PDB file of C-alpha atoms and ligand atoms in Angstrom:
ATOM      1  CA  UNK Z   1      95.245 105.751 106.330  1.00 50.00           C
ATOM      2  CA  UNK Z   2      91.616 106.502 106.989  1.00 58.00           C
ATOM      3  CA  UNK Z   3      89.171 103.757 107.851  1.00 62.00           C
ATOM      4  CA  UNK Z   4      85.764 102.898 106.306  1.00 74.00           C
ATOM      5  CA  UNK Z   5      87.237 102.412 102.815  1.00 87.00           C
ATOM      6  CA  UNK Z   6      87.955 106.077 102.314  1.00 97.00           C
ATOM      7  CA  UNK Z   7      90.557 106.383  99.573  1.00 97.00           C
ATOM      8  CA  UNK Z   8      93.301 108.774 100.668  1.00 98.00           C
ATOM      9  CA  UNK Z   9      93.635 112.040  98.762  1.00 98.00           C
ATOM     10  CA  UNK Z  10      96.904 113.961  98.536  1.00 98.00           C
ATOM     11  CA  UNK Z  11      96.596 117.495  97.185  1.00 98.00           C
ATOM     12  CA  UNK Z  12      99.554 119.708  96.299  1.00 98.00           C
ATOM     13  CA  UNK Z  13      98.618 123.335  96.932  1.00 98.00           C
ATOM     14  CA  UNK Z  14     101.043 125.372  94.849  1.00 98.00           C
ATOM     15  CA  UNK Z  15      99.665 128.681  96.109  1.00 98.00           C
ATOM     16  CA  UNK Z  16     101.004 131.685  94.141  1.00 98.00           C
ATOM     17  CA  UNK Z  17     104.124 129.961  92.824  1.00 98.00           C
ATOM     18  CA  UNK Z  18     105.249 129.706  89.241  1.00 97.00           C
ATOM     19  CA  UNK Z  19     103.922 130.517  85.791  1.00 98.00           C
ATOM     20  CA  UNK Z  20     102.428 128.019  83.360  1.00 98.00           C
ATOM     21  CA  UNK Z  21     105.670 126.608  81.904  1.00 98.00           C
ATOM     22  CA  UNK Z  22     106.883 125.781  85.378  1.00 98.00           C
ATOM     23  CA  UNK Z  23     103.513 124.204  86.154  1.00 98.00           C
ATOM     24  CA  UNK Z  24     103.781 121.986  83.078  1.00 98.00           C
ATOM     25  CA  UNK Z  25     107.238 120.819  84.105  1.00 98.00           C
ATOM     26  CA  UNK Z  26     106.147 120.201  87.659  1.00 98.00           C
ATOM     27  CA  UNK Z  27     103.227 118.006  86.671  1.00 98.00           C
ATOM     28  CA  UNK Z  28     105.281 116.100  84.088  1.00 98.00           C
ATOM     29  CA  UNK Z  29     108.064 115.413  86.575  1.00 98.00           C
ATOM     30  CA  UNK Z  30     105.510 114.295  89.124  1.00 98.00           C
ATOM     31  CA  UNK Z  31     104.044 111.862  86.611  1.00 98.00           C
ATOM     32  CA  UNK Z  32     107.491 110.300  85.982  1.00 98.00           C
ATOM     33  CA  UNK Z  33     107.865 109.652  89.683  1.00 98.00           C
ATOM     34  CA  UNK Z  34     104.508 107.980  90.301  1.00 98.00           C
ATOM     35  CA  UNK Z  35     103.403 104.585  89.046  1.00 97.00           C
ATOM     36  CA  UNK Z  36      99.963 103.000  88.521  1.00 97.00           C
ATOM     37  CA  UNK Z  37     100.101 101.333  91.945  1.00 97.00           C
ATOM     38  CA  UNK Z  38     100.426 104.725  93.601  1.00 98.00           C
ATOM     39  CA  UNK Z  39      97.309 106.068  91.909  1.00 98.00           C
ATOM     40  CA  UNK Z  40      95.412 102.912  92.843  1.00 97.00           C
ATOM     41  CA  UNK Z  41      96.185 103.591  96.440  1.00 97.00           C
ATOM     42  CA  UNK Z  42      95.920 107.383  96.605  1.00 98.00           C
ATOM     43  CA  UNK Z  43      94.005 110.023  94.673  1.00 98.00           C
ATOM     44  CA  UNK Z  44      96.634 112.551  93.595  1.00 98.00           C
ATOM     45  CA  UNK Z  45      95.704 116.158  92.846  1.00 98.00           C
ATOM     46  CA  UNK Z  46      97.543 119.390  92.181  1.00 98.00           C
ATOM     47  CA  UNK Z  47      96.190 122.898  92.755  1.00 98.00           C
ATOM     48  CA  UNK Z  48      98.004 125.314  90.420  1.00 98.00           C
ATOM     49  CA  UNK Z  49      97.352 129.054  90.169  1.00 98.00           C
ATOM     50  CA  UNK Z  50      94.459 129.941  87.807  1.00 98.00           C
ATOM     51  CA  UNK Z  51      96.821 130.961  84.996  1.00 98.00           C
ATOM     52  CA  UNK Z  52      98.225 127.421  84.868  1.00 98.00           C
ATOM     53  CA  UNK Z  53      95.003 125.416  85.036  1.00 98.00           C
ATOM     54  CA  UNK Z  54      94.535 125.206  81.285  1.00 98.00           C
ATOM     55  CA  UNK Z  55      98.177 124.198  80.677  1.00 98.00           C
ATOM     56  CA  UNK Z  56      98.073 121.552  83.385  1.00 98.00           C
ATOM     57  CA  UNK Z  57      94.789 120.211  82.007  1.00 98.00           C
ATOM     58  CA  UNK Z  58      96.319 119.925  78.534  1.00 98.00           C
ATOM     59  CA  UNK Z  59      99.346 117.948  79.786  1.00 98.00           C
ATOM     60  CA  UNK Z  60      97.149 115.652  81.829  1.00 98.00           C
ATOM     61  CA  UNK Z  61      94.820 114.962  78.889  1.00 98.00           C
ATOM     62  CA  UNK Z  62      97.561 114.559  76.271  1.00 97.00           C
ATOM     63  CA  UNK Z  63      99.602 112.178  78.414  1.00 96.00           C
ATOM     64  CA  UNK Z  64      96.478 110.551  79.937  1.00 97.00           C
ATOM     65  CA  UNK Z  65      97.771 111.102  83.444  1.00 98.00           C
ATOM     66  CA  UNK Z  66      95.606 109.991  86.370  1.00 98.00           C
ATOM     67  CA  UNK Z  67      96.439 113.238  88.189  1.00 98.00           C
ATOM     68  CA  UNK Z  68      93.420 115.263  89.283  1.00 98.00           C
ATOM     69  CA  UNK Z  69      93.161 119.024  89.075  1.00 98.00           C
ATOM     70  CA  UNK Z  70      92.185 121.282  91.964  1.00 99.00           C
ATOM     71  CA  UNK Z  71      91.600 125.031  92.042  1.00 98.00           C
ATOM     72  CA  UNK Z  72      92.693 127.134  94.999  1.00 98.00           C
ATOM     73  CA  UNK Z  73      89.620 129.354  95.086  1.00 98.00           C
ATOM     74  CA  UNK Z  74      86.585 130.511  93.114  1.00 98.00           C
ATOM     75  CA  UNK Z  75      83.550 132.794  93.324  1.00 98.00           C
ATOM     76  CA  UNK Z  76      80.135 131.393  94.279  1.00 98.00           C
ATOM     77  CA  UNK Z  77      78.141 133.038  91.493  1.00 98.00           C
ATOM     78  CA  UNK Z  78      77.994 131.331  88.108  1.00 98.00           C
ATOM     79  CA  UNK Z  79      78.643 134.471  86.066  1.00 98.00           C
ATOM     80  CA  UNK Z  80      78.194 138.216  86.284  1.00 98.00           C
ATOM     81  CA  UNK Z  81      79.821 141.542  87.017  1.00 98.00           C
ATOM     82  CA  UNK Z  82      82.498 140.264  89.436  1.00 98.00           C
ATOM     83  CA  UNK Z  83      85.739 141.694  88.100  1.00 98.00           C
ATOM     84  CA  UNK Z  84      88.690 139.465  88.827  1.00 97.00           C
ATOM     85  CA  UNK Z  85      86.681 136.401  89.814  1.00 98.00           C
ATOM     86  CA  UNK Z  86      86.378 132.864  88.416  1.00 98.00           C
ATOM     87  CA  UNK Z  87      83.254 130.690  88.651  1.00 98.00           C
ATOM     88  CA  UNK Z  88      82.651 127.010  89.350  1.00 98.00           C
ATOM     89  CA  UNK Z  89      81.314 126.252  85.840  1.00 98.00           C
ATOM     90  CA  UNK Z  90      84.478 127.796  84.353  1.00 98.00           C
ATOM     91  CA  UNK Z  91      86.582 125.477  86.479  1.00 98.00           C
ATOM     92  CA  UNK Z  92      84.427 122.483  85.604  1.00 98.00           C
ATOM     93  CA  UNK Z  93      85.026 123.158  81.897  1.00 98.00           C
ATOM     94  CA  UNK Z  94      88.776 122.817  82.542  1.00 98.00           C
ATOM     95  CA  UNK Z  95      88.281 119.337  84.033  1.00 98.00           C
ATOM     96  CA  UNK Z  96      88.877 120.644  87.529  1.00 98.00           C
ATOM     97  CA  UNK Z  97      87.728 118.083  90.122  1.00 98.00           C
ATOM     98  CA  UNK Z  98      88.340 119.868  93.421  1.00 98.00           C
ATOM     99  CA  UNK Z  99      88.222 123.419  94.699  1.00 98.00           C
ATOM    100  CA  UNK Z 100      89.585 124.640  98.022  1.00 98.00           C
ATOM    101  CA  UNK Z 101      87.207 126.879  99.986  1.00 98.00           C
ATOM    102  CA  UNK Z 102      88.215 128.819 103.078  1.00 97.00           C
ATOM    103  CA  UNK Z 103      91.956 128.279 103.137  1.00 97.00           C
ATOM    104  CA  UNK Z 104      93.273 130.174 106.166  1.00 96.00           C
ATOM    105  CA  UNK Z 105      95.316 132.484 103.922  1.00 97.00           C
ATOM    106  CA  UNK Z 106      92.102 133.506 102.192  1.00 97.00           C
ATOM    107  CA  UNK Z 107      90.292 133.929 105.501  1.00 96.00           C
ATOM    108  CA  UNK Z 108      93.111 136.025 106.973  1.00 95.00           C
ATOM    109  CA  UNK Z 109      94.183 138.072 103.947  1.00 97.00           C
ATOM    110  CA  UNK Z 110      91.107 138.241 101.728  1.00 96.00           C
ATOM    111  CA  UNK Z 111      88.184 138.432 104.115  1.00 95.00           C
ATOM    112  CA  UNK Z 112      86.798 134.980 103.499  1.00 97.00           C
ATOM    113  CA  UNK Z 113      84.451 133.846 106.272  1.00 97.00           C
ATOM    114  CA  UNK Z 114      82.176 130.926 107.097  1.00 97.00           C
ATOM    115  CA  UNK Z 115      79.358 132.441 105.056  1.00 97.00           C
ATOM    116  CA  UNK Z 116      81.376 132.821 101.875  1.00 98.00           C
ATOM    117  CA  UNK Z 117      82.901 129.389 102.415  1.00 98.00           C
ATOM    118  CA  UNK Z 118      79.379 127.963 102.629  1.00 98.00           C
ATOM    119  CA  UNK Z 119      78.361 129.708  99.402  1.00 98.00           C
ATOM    120  CA  UNK Z 120      81.427 128.339  97.647  1.00 98.00           C
ATOM    121  CA  UNK Z 121      80.803 124.820  98.942  1.00 98.00           C
ATOM    122  CA  UNK Z 122      77.236 124.935  97.579  1.00 98.00           C
ATOM    123  CA  UNK Z 123      78.292 126.428  94.242  1.00 98.00           C
ATOM    124  CA  UNK Z 124      81.040 123.838  93.832  1.00 98.00           C
ATOM    125  CA  UNK Z 125      78.633 120.982  94.511  1.00 98.00           C
ATOM    126  CA  UNK Z 126      76.084 122.261  92.024  1.00 97.00           C
ATOM    127  CA  UNK Z 127      78.753 122.551  89.319  1.00 98.00           C
ATOM    128  CA  UNK Z 128      79.838 118.954  89.952  1.00 98.00           C
ATOM    129  CA  UNK Z 129      83.091 119.930  91.695  1.00 98.00           C
ATOM    130  CA  UNK Z 130      84.206 118.493  95.000  1.00 98.00           C
ATOM    131  CA  UNK Z 131      84.755 121.239  97.551  1.00 98.00           C
ATOM    132  CA  UNK Z 132      87.677 120.983  99.952  1.00 98.00           C
ATOM    133  CA  UNK Z 133      86.397 122.992 102.905  1.00 98.00           C
ATOM    134  CA  UNK Z 134      89.342 124.174 104.970  1.00 98.00           C
ATOM    135  CA  UNK Z 135      89.113 124.811 108.700  1.00 98.00           C
ATOM    136  CA  UNK Z 136      91.720 125.469 111.375  1.00 97.00           C
ATOM    137  CA  UNK Z 137      92.377 127.273 114.635  1.00 96.00           C
ATOM    138  CA  UNK Z 138      94.982 129.986 115.256  1.00 95.00           C
ATOM    139  CA  UNK Z 139      97.657 129.604 117.909  1.00 95.00           C
ATOM    140  CA  UNK Z 140      95.871 132.143 120.125  1.00 96.00           C
ATOM    141  CA  UNK Z 141      92.626 130.186 119.906  1.00 96.00           C
ATOM    142  CA  UNK Z 142      94.452 126.969 120.676  1.00 94.00           C
ATOM    143  CA  UNK Z 143      96.278 128.392 123.675  1.00 95.00           C
ATOM    144  CA  UNK Z 144      93.036 129.839 125.006  1.00 97.00           C
ATOM    145  CA  UNK Z 145      91.471 126.361 124.872  1.00 95.00           C
ATOM    146  CA  UNK Z 146      89.036 127.480 122.175  1.00 96.00           C
ATOM    147  CA  UNK Z 147      90.171 125.290 119.301  1.00 95.00           C
ATOM    148  CA  UNK Z 148      87.328 122.756 119.542  1.00 94.00           C
ATOM    149  CA  UNK Z 149      84.662 125.459 119.683  1.00 96.00           C
ATOM    150  CA  UNK Z 150      86.204 127.415 116.787  1.00 96.00           C
ATOM    151  CA  UNK Z 151      86.419 124.304 114.609  1.00 97.00           C
ATOM    152  CA  UNK Z 152      82.828 123.287 115.369  1.00 96.00           C
ATOM    153  CA  UNK Z 153      81.734 126.759 114.313  1.00 97.00           C
ATOM    154  CA  UNK Z 154      83.765 126.677 111.112  1.00 97.00           C
ATOM    155  CA  UNK Z 155      82.560 123.260 110.070  1.00 97.00           C
ATOM    156  CA  UNK Z 156      78.899 123.923 110.775  1.00 97.00           C
ATOM    157  CA  UNK Z 157      79.200 127.275 108.984  1.00 97.00           C
ATOM    158  CA  UNK Z 158      80.885 125.746 105.955  1.00 97.00           C
ATOM    159  CA  UNK Z 159      78.312 122.949 105.692  1.00 97.00           C
ATOM    160  CA  UNK Z 160      75.178 124.929 106.575  1.00 98.00           C
ATOM    161  CA  UNK Z 161      72.133 123.753 104.591  1.00 97.00           C
ATOM    162  CA  UNK Z 162      74.106 121.189 102.590  1.00 98.00           C
ATOM    163  CA  UNK Z 163      71.744 118.222 102.084  1.00 97.00           C
ATOM    164  CA  UNK Z 164      72.887 114.948 103.631  1.00 98.00           C
ATOM    165  CA  UNK Z 165      72.908 113.298 100.203  1.00 97.00           C
ATOM    166  CA  UNK Z 166      75.783 115.613  99.173  1.00 98.00           C
ATOM    167  CA  UNK Z 167      77.842 115.029 102.318  1.00 98.00           C
ATOM    168  CA  UNK Z 168      79.664 111.881 101.070  1.00 97.00           C
ATOM    169  CA  UNK Z 169      81.178 113.918  98.206  1.00 96.00           C
ATOM    170  CA  UNK Z 170      82.756 116.426 100.549  1.00 98.00           C
ATOM    171  CA  UNK Z 171      86.363 116.815 101.514  1.00 98.00           C
ATOM    172  CA  UNK Z 172      87.333 118.694 104.676  1.00 98.00           C
ATOM    173  CA  UNK Z 173      90.864 119.929 105.312  1.00 98.00           C
ATOM    174  CA  UNK Z 174      91.938 120.431 108.909  1.00 98.00           C
ATOM    175  CA  UNK Z 175      94.789 122.909 108.759  1.00 96.00           C
ATOM    176  CA  UNK Z 176      95.886 124.406 112.074  1.00 95.00           C
ATOM    177  CA  UNK Z 177      96.906 127.945 111.131  1.00 92.00           C
ATOM    178  CA  UNK Z 178     100.044 127.756 113.291  1.00 92.00           C
ATOM    179  CA  UNK Z 179     101.258 124.740 111.288  1.00 94.00           C
ATOM    180  CA  UNK Z 180     100.932 126.270 107.822  1.00 93.00           C
ATOM    181  CA  UNK Z 181     104.261 127.209 106.277  1.00 93.00           C
ATOM    182  CA  UNK Z 182     105.977 127.116 109.664  1.00 94.00           C
ATOM    183  CA  UNK Z 183     107.711 123.741 109.506  1.00 92.00           C
ATOM    184  CA  UNK Z 184     105.777 122.915 112.686  1.00 92.00           C
ATOM    185  CA  UNK Z 185     103.294 120.144 111.963  1.00 92.00           C
ATOM    186  CA  UNK Z 186     100.607 119.019 114.389  1.00 91.00           C
ATOM    187  CA  UNK Z 187     101.337 116.044 116.564  1.00 95.00           C
ATOM    188  CA  UNK Z 188      99.696 113.114 114.737  1.00 96.00           C
ATOM    189  CA  UNK Z 189      97.653 112.086 117.789  1.00 97.00           C
ATOM    190  CA  UNK Z 190      96.365 115.643 118.235  1.00 95.00           C
ATOM    191  CA  UNK Z 191      95.524 115.842 114.528  1.00 97.00           C
ATOM    192  CA  UNK Z 192      93.674 112.523 114.790  1.00 98.00           C
ATOM    193  CA  UNK Z 193      91.711 113.751 117.795  1.00 96.00           C
ATOM    194  CA  UNK Z 194      90.678 116.888 115.933  1.00 97.00           C
ATOM    195  CA  UNK Z 195      89.820 115.005 112.719  1.00 97.00           C
ATOM    196  CA  UNK Z 196      87.666 112.632 114.748  1.00 97.00           C
ATOM    197  CA  UNK Z 197      85.932 115.560 116.497  1.00 97.00           C
ATOM    198  CA  UNK Z 198      85.219 117.148 113.099  1.00 97.00           C
ATOM    199  CA  UNK Z 199      83.732 113.893 111.852  1.00 98.00           C
ATOM    200  CA  UNK Z 200      81.555 113.621 114.957  1.00 97.00           C
ATOM    201  CA  UNK Z 201      80.243 117.124 114.469  1.00 96.00           C
ATOM    202  CA  UNK Z 202      79.288 116.230 110.874  1.00 97.00           C
ATOM    203  CA  UNK Z 203      77.661 113.039 112.197  1.00 97.00           C
ATOM    204  CA  UNK Z 204      75.422 115.014 114.565  1.00 96.00           C
ATOM    205  CA  UNK Z 205      73.628 116.552 111.619  1.00 95.00           C
ATOM    206  CA  UNK Z 206      74.159 113.994 108.862  1.00 97.00           C
ATOM    207  CA  UNK Z 207      74.480 110.620 110.583  1.00 97.00           C
ATOM    208  CA  UNK Z 208      76.654 107.976 109.013  1.00 97.00           C
ATOM    209  CA  UNK Z 209      77.236 110.030 105.856  1.00 97.00           C
ATOM    210  CA  UNK Z 210      80.034 111.479 108.007  1.00 98.00           C
ATOM    211  CA  UNK Z 211      81.952 108.230 107.566  1.00 98.00           C
ATOM    212  CA  UNK Z 212      82.241 108.891 103.841  1.00 97.00           C
ATOM    213  CA  UNK Z 213      83.738 112.397 104.162  1.00 98.00           C
ATOM    214  CA  UNK Z 214      87.459 112.522 103.538  1.00 98.00           C
ATOM    215  CA  UNK Z 215      89.249 114.605 106.140  1.00 98.00           C
ATOM    216  CA  UNK Z 216      92.701 115.827 105.136  1.00 98.00           C
ATOM    217  CA  UNK Z 217      95.381 117.165 107.411  1.00 98.00           C
ATOM    218  CA  UNK Z 218      97.405 120.166 106.236  1.00 97.00           C
ATOM    219  CA  UNK Z 219     100.244 122.178 107.721  1.00 96.00           C
ATOM    220  CA  UNK Z 220     103.941 121.473 107.126  1.00 95.00           C
ATOM    221  CA  UNK Z 221     103.451 117.967 105.746  1.00 97.00           C
ATOM    222  CA  UNK Z 222     106.731 116.600 104.403  1.00 97.00           C
ATOM    223  CA  UNK Z 223     108.105 113.177 103.461  1.00 97.00           C
ATOM    224  CA  UNK Z 224     109.371 112.737 107.021  1.00 97.00           C
ATOM    225  CA  UNK Z 225     106.041 113.188 108.797  1.00 97.00           C
ATOM    226  CA  UNK Z 226     103.479 112.107 106.186  1.00 98.00           C
ATOM    227  CA  UNK Z 227     103.432 108.421 107.160  1.00 98.00           C
ATOM    228  CA  UNK Z 228     102.740 109.089 110.845  1.00 98.00           C
ATOM    229  CA  UNK Z 229      99.915 111.503 110.028  1.00 98.00           C
ATOM    230  CA  UNK Z 230      98.348 109.292 107.351  1.00 97.00           C
ATOM    231  CA  UNK Z 231      98.435 106.282 109.690  1.00 97.00           C
ATOM    232  CA  UNK Z 232      95.681 107.868 111.767  1.00 97.00           C
ATOM    233  CA  UNK Z 233      92.190 106.506 111.495  1.00 97.00           C
ATOM    234  CA  UNK Z 234      90.323 109.727 110.704  1.00 98.00           C
ATOM    235  CA  UNK Z 235      93.009 111.337 108.540  1.00 98.00           C
ATOM    236  CA  UNK Z 236      92.296 110.488 104.923  1.00 98.00           C
ATOM    237  CA  UNK Z 237      94.986 112.405 103.127  1.00 98.00           C
ATOM    238  CA  UNK Z 238      96.879 115.641 103.072  1.00 98.00           C
ATOM    239  CA  UNK Z 239      96.926 119.187 101.768  1.00 98.00           C
ATOM    240  CA  UNK Z 240     100.588 119.844 101.064  1.00 98.00           C
ATOM    241  CA  UNK Z 241     101.887 123.371 100.472  1.00 98.00           C
ATOM    242  CA  UNK Z 242     105.630 124.033 100.473  1.00 97.00           C
ATOM    243  CA  UNK Z 243     106.588 120.372  99.994  1.00 98.00           C
ATOM    244  CA  UNK Z 244     104.400 120.102  96.879  1.00 98.00           C
ATOM    245  CA  UNK Z 245     106.468 122.567  94.830  1.00 98.00           C
ATOM    246  CA  UNK Z 246     109.262 120.058  94.337  1.00 98.00           C
ATOM    247  CA  UNK Z 247     107.930 117.005  92.471  1.00 98.00           C
ATOM    248  CA  UNK Z 248     110.325 114.718  94.348  1.00 98.00           C
ATOM    249  CA  UNK Z 249     109.197 115.741  97.805  1.00 98.00           C
ATOM    250  CA  UNK Z 250     105.545 115.771  96.764  1.00 98.00           C
ATOM    251  CA  UNK Z 251     105.871 112.293  95.225  1.00 98.00           C
ATOM    252  CA  UNK Z 252     107.387 111.102  98.512  1.00 98.00           C
ATOM    253  CA  UNK Z 253     104.408 112.543 100.383  1.00 98.00           C
ATOM    254  CA  UNK Z 254     102.044 110.742  97.985  1.00 98.00           C
ATOM    255  CA  UNK Z 255     103.968 107.479  98.534  1.00 98.00           C
ATOM    256  CA  UNK Z 256     103.986 107.988 102.291  1.00 97.00           C
ATOM    257  CA  UNK Z 257     103.885 104.235 103.039  1.00 93.00           C
ATOM    258  CA  UNK Z 258     107.101 103.517 101.117  1.00 91.00           C
TER     259      UNK Z 258
HETATM  260  P1  LIG M   1     102.370 124.010 104.060  1.00 57.63           P
HETATM  261  O1  LIG M   1     100.971 124.577 103.530  1.00 57.63           O
HETATM  262  O2  LIG M   1     102.434 122.554 103.707  1.00 57.63           O
HETATM  263  O3  LIG M   1     103.417 124.825 103.334  1.00 57.63           O
HETATM  264  O4  LIG M   1     102.405 124.217 105.541  1.00 57.63           O
HETATM  265  C1  LIG M   1      99.807 123.822 103.651  1.00 57.63           C
HETATM  266  C2  LIG M   1      98.635 124.609 103.117  1.00 57.63           C
HETATM  267  O5  LIG M   1      98.591 125.838 103.292  1.00 57.63           O
HETATM  268  O6  LIG M   1      97.714 124.037 102.507  1.00 57.63           O
END
C-alpha cells in the first residue's frame, strides 16, 4: 500500500463489456461481497460503459452503496456540436467521481495524445471530477530503453499547466501497454521503480504536492498478484480490466490484503 497516508483506490475498468442490466447485476453482486471495513481501507470504483452509468448510479443511490463511479472517457468541451461525445458536466450530473484520460486503448485506437489528455484532465478538474491520467510504454519502447523518457513525456504532457493546488486531487495510472489484457503483469519491483520515477517527475514541477497524488498500477492485475503490487510504496491502487468483470475476482483484488 502506498505511503504518506494515500488511501488506495481500486478501479474496475469494464471497457466495452455488457449492457445496463448486466452492469446492475455486477455492481449489486460486488456490493454483497464487500463489507464496510473494505471501503474504509480502499476506495472502490467501477467504470462502466456510458450506457450503464445512469443505471449504476441509480443502484448505488438506492442501496446507499459506498462504491464510486468512474467514466472511461469524455470530451474536453462542456457542450457543443461534437456528435457522439459526452462532457464532464454531464458525467458530474450522474454522480461520476473519476474519469480515465489517455487509456492506451484510446491512444492506440482512437488517436488520443498527450494534448487531448491534458485538455481532458483540465476539463475534468473544472467540473469537479478526478481525472485518472493513464500513461504507459509499449514493449518496443521498453526494449529500446526508452520507457523512462516516454513516461516523463506523457506525464508532463498530461499535466501541462495544471496548477499545483490541483495536483493533490489527481490520480495517475501507470499501465505498461504490454501488460494490458495479456496476462503478463509487470514485476512489482519494476512497477514500483516506475511509479516512484513518475512521482519524482511530478515533484520537479509541483514539489511535495506529488506525495498526495495516487499512482495506480494497471495491466493484468488479478487476485494472485494484487497483494505484491499493492505492497509497494509508490503504488496506491490498481486499474483492473479483465479481472473486474467478475465481481468475485474484482472483490478479491479490492481485498488484496486478505
Ligand atoms: P487488464 O486491463 O487488467 O485486462 O490488463 C487493465 C486496463 O486496461 O485498465
